[in-house]
């Protein structure tokens, strides 16, 4: 019954910004580690960021460090990924993942981000 829904994707020019949202139902996101992943056509899935449930510690892939920021709005039960200074290589489908257990993860449907001139 737990569901994740990503939104906020779209097309932007290089250097632009987008804010992705991961809204949850059936779970309180603050209780779980949430990760953002992306997958470009023909490319391997890549984890770009996560926020941990225990202490709110955030992590970023080197490729996005300094440009992306993950945050959580507990009142809205939503996790955000603020993406600034976007590059064409950021183009991908972005997915939100909830770590439910050791071998159980929940994924959203993905939202497309396209960065091009």
XYZ file of N, CA, C and O in Angstrom:
468
model
N 0.829 -1.210 0.000
C 0.000 0.000 0.000
C 0.863 1.261 0.000
O 0.387 2.345 -0.355
N 2.107 1.102 0.368
C 3.031 2.230 0.344
C 3.282 2.651 -1.100
O 3.581 1.816 -1.957
N 3.172 3.927 -1.355
C 3.393 4.457 -2.690
C 4.264 5.703 -2.648
O 4.156 6.515 -1.723
N 5.099 5.831 -3.656
C 5.919 7.013 -3.850
C 5.600 7.596 -5.214
O 5.492 6.864 -6.200
N 5.469 8.895 -5.273
C 5.168 9.575 -6.522
C 6.149 10.718 -6.709
O 6.169 11.661 -5.913
N 6.948 10.629 -7.768
C 7.865 11.708 -8.108
C 7.172 12.711 -9.015
O 6.328 12.348 -9.835
N 7.577 13.945 -8.891
C 7.083 14.986 -9.765
C 8.119 16.101 -9.831
O 9.085 16.112 -9.077
N 7.897 17.028 -10.729
C 8.755 18.193 -10.833
C 9.748 18.156 -11.974
O 10.470 19.138 -12.197
N 9.787 17.059 -12.688
C 10.689 16.980 -13.819
C 10.210 17.826 -14.974
O 9.111 18.385 -14.964
N 11.055 17.926 -15.969
C 10.729 18.714 -17.138
C 11.968 19.038 -17.930
O 13.017 18.415 -17.754
N 11.831 20.016 -18.794
C 12.941 20.457 -19.634
C 13.481 21.790 -19.138
O 12.701 22.704 -18.829
N 14.798 21.877 -19.059
C 15.460 23.124 -18.703
C 16.715 23.278 -19.541
O 17.285 22.301 -20.029
N 17.149 24.505 -19.699
C 18.399 24.780 -20.380
C 19.574 24.544 -19.435
O 19.422 24.606 -18.213
N 20.741 24.254 -19.983
C 21.918 24.123 -19.123
C 22.079 25.338 -18.219
O 21.901 26.476 -18.650
N 22.412 25.072 -16.976
C 22.528 26.125 -15.984
C 21.251 26.399 -15.230
O 21.273 27.130 -14.226
N 20.160 25.824 -15.676
C 18.887 26.025 -15.027
C 18.710 25.158 -13.797
O 19.598 24.393 -13.410
N 17.534 25.268 -13.199
C 17.237 24.560 -11.960
C 15.884 23.874 -12.031
O 14.971 24.323 -12.740
N 15.772 22.797 -11.303
C 14.520 22.097 -11.103
C 14.470 21.594 -9.674
O 15.507 21.321 -9.071
N 13.269 21.464 -9.158
C 13.087 20.839 -7.859
C 12.172 19.638 -8.019
O 11.005 19.778 -8.402
N 12.700 18.477 -7.733
C 11.931 17.255 -7.788
C 11.308 16.969 -6.433
O 11.892 17.271 -5.393
N 10.133 16.377 -6.468
C 9.432 16.009 -5.250
C 9.169 14.514 -5.231
O 8.899 13.908 -6.265
N 9.252 13.955 -4.057
C 8.899 12.565 -3.826
C 7.887 12.550 -2.696
O 8.249 12.745 -1.534
N 6.640 12.360 -3.044
C 5.560 12.358 -2.068
C 5.167 10.927 -1.739
O 5.064 10.084 -2.631
N 4.934 10.679 -0.471
C 4.654 9.331 -0.015
C 3.248 9.224 0.550
O 2.713 10.172 1.134
N 2.678 8.058 0.375
C 1.461 7.674 1.065
C 1.673 6.288 1.649
O 2.377 5.459 1.070
N 1.086 6.049 2.789
C 1.228 4.757 3.432
C 2.472 4.613 4.286
O 2.739 3.523 4.814
N 3.236 5.665 4.417
C 4.432 5.650 5.245
C 4.812 7.076 5.591
O 4.512 8.008 4.839
N 5.474 7.228 6.696
C 6.006 8.518 7.104
C 7.466 8.569 6.700
O 8.295 7.831 7.232
N 7.781 9.444 5.773
C 9.102 9.432 5.164
C 10.222 9.691 6.148
O 11.338 9.209 5.955
N 9.940 10.444 7.186
C 10.985 10.748 8.155
C 11.501 9.480 8.830
O 12.608 9.473 9.375
N 10.720 8.409 8.775
C 11.110 7.156 9.407
C 12.017 6.295 8.534
O 12.476 5.236 8.988
N 12.261 6.718 7.309
C 12.984 5.889 6.364
C 14.067 6.670 5.654
O 13.968 7.875 5.457
N 15.083 5.941 5.257
C 16.101 6.503 4.385
C 15.532 6.617 2.973
O 14.941 5.672 2.456
N 15.707 7.777 2.381
C 15.199 8.051 1.046
C 16.369 8.368 0.127
O 17.217 9.197 0.459
N 16.377 7.723 -1.009
C 17.407 7.977 -1.992
C 16.829 8.468 -3.301
O 15.704 8.119 -3.664
N 17.600 9.288 -3.978
C 17.285 9.700 -5.335
C 18.264 9.020 -6.285
O 19.484 9.072 -6.073
N 17.713 8.410 -7.304
C 18.491 7.735 -8.331
C 18.131 8.309 -9.684
O 17.070 8.913 -9.857
N 19.005 8.096 -10.628
C 18.690 8.490 -11.992
C 19.231 7.457 -12.965
O 20.195 6.755 -12.684
N 18.581 7.390 -14.103
C 19.011 6.482 -15.144
C 18.811 7.148 -16.498
O 17.692 7.495 -16.865
N 19.906 7.317 -17.204
C 19.871 7.850 -18.548
C 19.777 6.701 -19.538
O 20.164 5.568 -19.232
N 19.264 6.964 -20.735
C 19.157 5.902 -21.735
C 20.495 5.227 -21.990
O 21.500 5.896 -22.229
N 20.489 3.913 -21.917
C 21.702 3.148 -22.151
C 22.722 3.208 -21.036
O 23.817 2.660 -21.192
N 22.374 3.834 -19.941
C 23.303 3.993 -18.829
C 22.834 3.219 -17.611
O 21.660 2.883 -17.466
N 23.767 2.962 -16.742
C 23.493 2.272 -15.495
C 22.783 3.204 -14.523
O 23.017 4.412 -14.506
N 21.907 2.632 -13.719
C 21.248 3.408 -12.681
C 22.285 3.952 -11.710
O 23.205 3.241 -11.286
N 22.128 5.189 -11.324
C 23.098 5.882 -10.499
C 22.404 6.538 -9.317
O 21.417 7.243 -9.485
N 22.932 6.316 -8.140
C 22.427 7.016 -6.967
C 23.055 8.399 -6.918
O 24.275 8.531 -6.977
N 22.231 9.407 -6.785
C 22.735 10.775 -6.781
C 22.681 11.420 -5.408
O 23.473 12.325 -5.119
N 21.771 10.967 -4.561
C 21.641 11.587 -3.249
C 20.808 10.707 -2.344
O 20.020 9.881 -2.813
N 20.965 10.882 -1.053
C 20.085 10.225 -0.097
C 20.039 11.028 1.183
O 20.924 11.835 1.465
N 18.983 10.791 1.940
C 18.832 11.392 3.251
C 18.447 10.280 4.208
O 17.524 9.513 3.950
N 19.163 10.179 5.315
C 18.986 9.071 6.235
C 17.936 9.384 7.285
O 17.816 10.515 7.757
N 17.206 8.345 7.651
C 16.132 8.499 8.618
C 16.644 8.744 10.019
O 16.008 9.438 10.806
N 17.781 8.155 10.343
C 18.264 8.178 11.716
C 18.620 9.576 12.189
O 18.218 9.993 13.274
N 19.376 10.291 11.395
C 19.857 11.597 11.822
C 19.705 12.682 10.763
O 20.134 13.816 10.991
N 19.123 12.337 9.632
C 18.949 13.309 8.572
C 20.200 13.609 7.784
O 20.208 14.558 6.984
N 21.237 12.837 8.000
C 22.475 13.034 7.265
C 22.234 12.865 5.772
O 21.510 11.962 5.354
N 22.834 13.720 4.989
C 22.673 13.678 3.545
C 23.976 13.315 2.864
O 25.070 13.598 3.366
N 23.830 12.691 1.711
C 24.979 12.284 0.918
C 24.719 12.611 -0.542
O 23.564 12.606 -0.996
N 25.803 12.869 -1.261
C 25.701 13.230 -2.658
C 26.793 12.550 -3.465
O 27.928 12.408 -3.005
N 26.421 12.138 -4.655
C 27.421 11.647 -5.580
C 28.348 12.792 -5.972
O 27.945 13.956 -6.019
N 29.590 12.447 -6.253
C 30.550 13.477 -6.633
C 30.083 14.281 -7.839
O 30.360 15.479 -7.941
N 29.364 13.630 -8.725
C 28.935 14.286 -9.945
C 27.917 15.397 -9.708
O 27.744 16.266 -10.563
N 27.250 15.367 -8.558
C 26.224 16.363 -8.274
C 26.535 17.195 -7.049
O 25.801 18.150 -6.751
N 27.573 16.861 -6.343
C 27.918 17.575 -5.114
C 28.124 19.058 -5.401
O 28.827 19.429 -6.338
N 27.510 19.868 -4.578
C 27.585 21.301 -4.757
C 26.517 21.867 -5.655
O 26.326 23.094 -5.683
N 25.826 21.016 -6.380
C 24.769 21.459 -7.286
C 23.389 20.992 -6.848
O 22.409 21.699 -7.062
N 23.322 19.812 -6.263
C 22.052 19.240 -5.833
C 21.944 19.311 -4.321
O 22.952 19.252 -3.603
N 20.722 19.383 -3.837
C 20.468 19.408 -2.410
C 19.198 18.632 -2.102
O 18.152 18.883 -2.710
N 19.297 17.700 -1.177
C 18.147 16.909 -0.775
C 17.608 17.449 0.540
O 18.367 17.881 1.412
N 16.297 17.434 0.684
C 15.676 17.919 1.904
C 14.358 17.197 2.127
O 13.840 16.526 1.238
N 13.825 17.357 3.321
C 12.589 16.678 3.683
C 11.648 17.653 4.357
O 12.048 18.415 5.246
N 10.402 17.627 3.948
C 9.353 18.409 4.568
C 8.444 17.433 5.293
O 7.623 16.759 4.670
N 8.593 17.349 6.588
C 7.843 16.364 7.350
C 6.340 16.625 7.317
O 5.543 15.685 7.278
N 5.958 17.886 7.333
C 4.540 18.224 7.326
C 3.867 17.760 6.043
O 2.696 17.371 6.053
N 4.595 17.812 4.944
C 4.050 17.394 3.659
C 4.397 15.959 3.310
O 3.977 15.463 2.261
N 5.168 15.313 4.178
C 5.592 13.940 3.930
C 6.213 13.808 2.542
O 5.893 12.904 1.763
N 7.117 14.714 2.258
C 7.712 14.820 0.943
C 9.207 15.051 1.061
O 9.660 15.794 1.939
N 9.948 14.407 0.189
C 11.381 14.635 0.062
C 11.633 15.337 -1.260
O 11.048 14.982 -2.286
N 12.512 16.314 -1.226
C 12.808 17.116 -2.404
C 14.243 16.907 -2.846
O 15.129 16.603 -2.052
N 14.449 17.100 -4.117
C 15.792 17.172 -4.665
C 15.889 18.464 -5.464
O 15.329 18.569 -6.558
N 16.557 19.437 -4.885
C 16.793 20.694 -5.576
C 18.008 20.536 -6.465
O 19.087 20.194 -5.982
N 17.840 20.794 -7.734
C 18.899 20.607 -8.706
C 19.216 21.956 -9.345
O 18.372 22.536 -10.030
N 20.418 22.420 -9.120
C 20.869 23.690 -9.664
C 22.023 23.463 -10.631
O 22.654 22.408 -10.637
N 22.299 24.475 -11.416
C 23.404 24.420 -12.370
C 23.363 23.142 -13.195
O 24.364 22.451 -13.367
N 22.204 22.852 -13.714
C 22.003 21.596 -14.418
C 22.828 21.530 -15.695
O 23.017 22.534 -16.387
N 23.295 20.342 -15.975
C 24.114 20.059 -17.136
C 23.412 19.054 -18.028
O 22.581 18.278 -17.559
N 23.748 19.027 -19.304
C 23.140 18.020 -20.182
C 23.312 16.601 -19.675
O 22.412 15.773 -19.860
N 24.426 16.314 -19.032
C 24.649 14.977 -18.516
C 23.758 14.626 -17.334
O 23.747 13.478 -16.887
N 23.024 15.598 -16.818
C 22.040 15.318 -15.781
C 20.737 14.769 -16.354
O 19.855 14.366 -15.593
N 20.616 14.789 -17.651
C 19.409 14.286 -18.296
C 19.213 12.810 -17.967
O 20.104 11.991 -18.192
N 18.056 12.485 -17.430
C 17.771 11.119 -17.011
C 16.355 11.064 -16.469
O 15.714 12.096 -16.262
N 15.898 9.857 -16.238
C 14.703 9.658 -15.440
C 15.146 9.551 -13.991
O 16.038 8.761 -13.662
N 14.543 10.342 -13.146
C 14.895 10.371 -11.734
C 13.857 9.620 -10.927
O 12.649 9.820 -11.099
N 14.342 8.765 -10.039
C 13.498 7.910 -9.231
C 13.763 8.146 -7.749
O 14.904 8.344 -7.334
N 12.714 8.068 -6.987
C 12.800 8.121 -5.536
C 12.708 6.698 -4.993
O 11.876 5.904 -5.446
N 13.561 6.372 -4.047
C 13.550 5.059 -3.419
C 13.433 5.190 -1.906
O 14.141 5.979 -1.282
N 12.566 4.396 -1.352
C 12.421 4.296 0.089
C 12.994 2.962 0.535
O 12.616 1.907 0.007
N 13.921 3.009 1.477
C 14.507 1.794 2.020
C 13.623 1.331 3.159
O 13.668 1.885 4.260
N 12.821 0.328 2.868
C 11.856 -0.172 3.844
C 12.473 -1.189 4.787
O 12.128 -1.245 5.962
N 13.352 -1.995 4.270
C 14.018 -3.026 5.037
C 15.295 -3.440 4.355
O 15.694 -2.869 3.336
N 15.920 -4.436 4.918
C 17.213 -4.862 4.419
C 17.164 -5.243 2.939
O 18.091 -4.940 2.187
N 16.103 -5.888 2.525
C 15.970 -6.328 1.147
C 14.683 -5.835 0.493
O 14.261 -6.365 -0.535
N 14.072 -4.852 1.066
C 12.809 -4.341 0.561
C 12.933 -2.847 0.326
O 13.203 -2.082 1.254
N 12.731 -2.468 -0.909
C 12.733 -1.072 -1.296
C 11.457 -0.751 -2.059
O 10.898 -1.602 -2.744
N 11.030 0.483 -1.936
C 9.911 0.970 -2.717
C 10.400 2.061 -3.644
O 11.189 2.923 -3.251
N 9.918 2.029 -4.877
C 10.313 2.968 -5.906
C 9.112 3.717 -6.446
O 8.018 3.160 -6.555
N 9.334 4.955 -6.789
C 8.336 5.705 -7.514
C 8.388 5.391 -8.994
O 9.199 4.579 -9.455
N 7.523 6.031 -9.743
C 7.422 5.751 -11.176
C 8.462 6.491 -12.007
O 8.665 6.158 -13.172
N 9.099 7.468 -11.426
C 10.109 8.236 -12.116
C 9.566 9.510 -12.729
O 8.393 9.610 -13.081
N 10.443 10.481 -12.853
C 10.105 11.728 -13.521
C 11.262 12.123 -14.432
O 12.433 12.045 -14.051
N 10.937 12.515 -15.637
C 11.941 12.804 -16.651
C 12.519 14.194 -16.465
O 11.783 15.173 -16.317
N 13.832 14.259 -16.486
C 14.554 15.528 -16.477
C 15.373 15.604 -17.751
O 16.179 14.712 -18.030
N 15.164 16.652 -18.515
C 15.900 16.856 -19.752
C 16.580 18.209 -19.699
O 15.929 19.235 -19.488
N 17.888 18.203 -19.884
C 18.680 19.424 -19.861
C 19.322 19.585 -21.227
O 20.196 18.799 -21.611
N 18.896 20.577 -21.962
C 19.431 20.801 -23.294
C 19.180 22.237 -23.718
O 18.305 22.920 -23.191
N 19.959 22.678 -24.685
C 19.797 24.018 -25.219
C 18.654 24.069 -26.211
O 18.287 23.064 -26.827
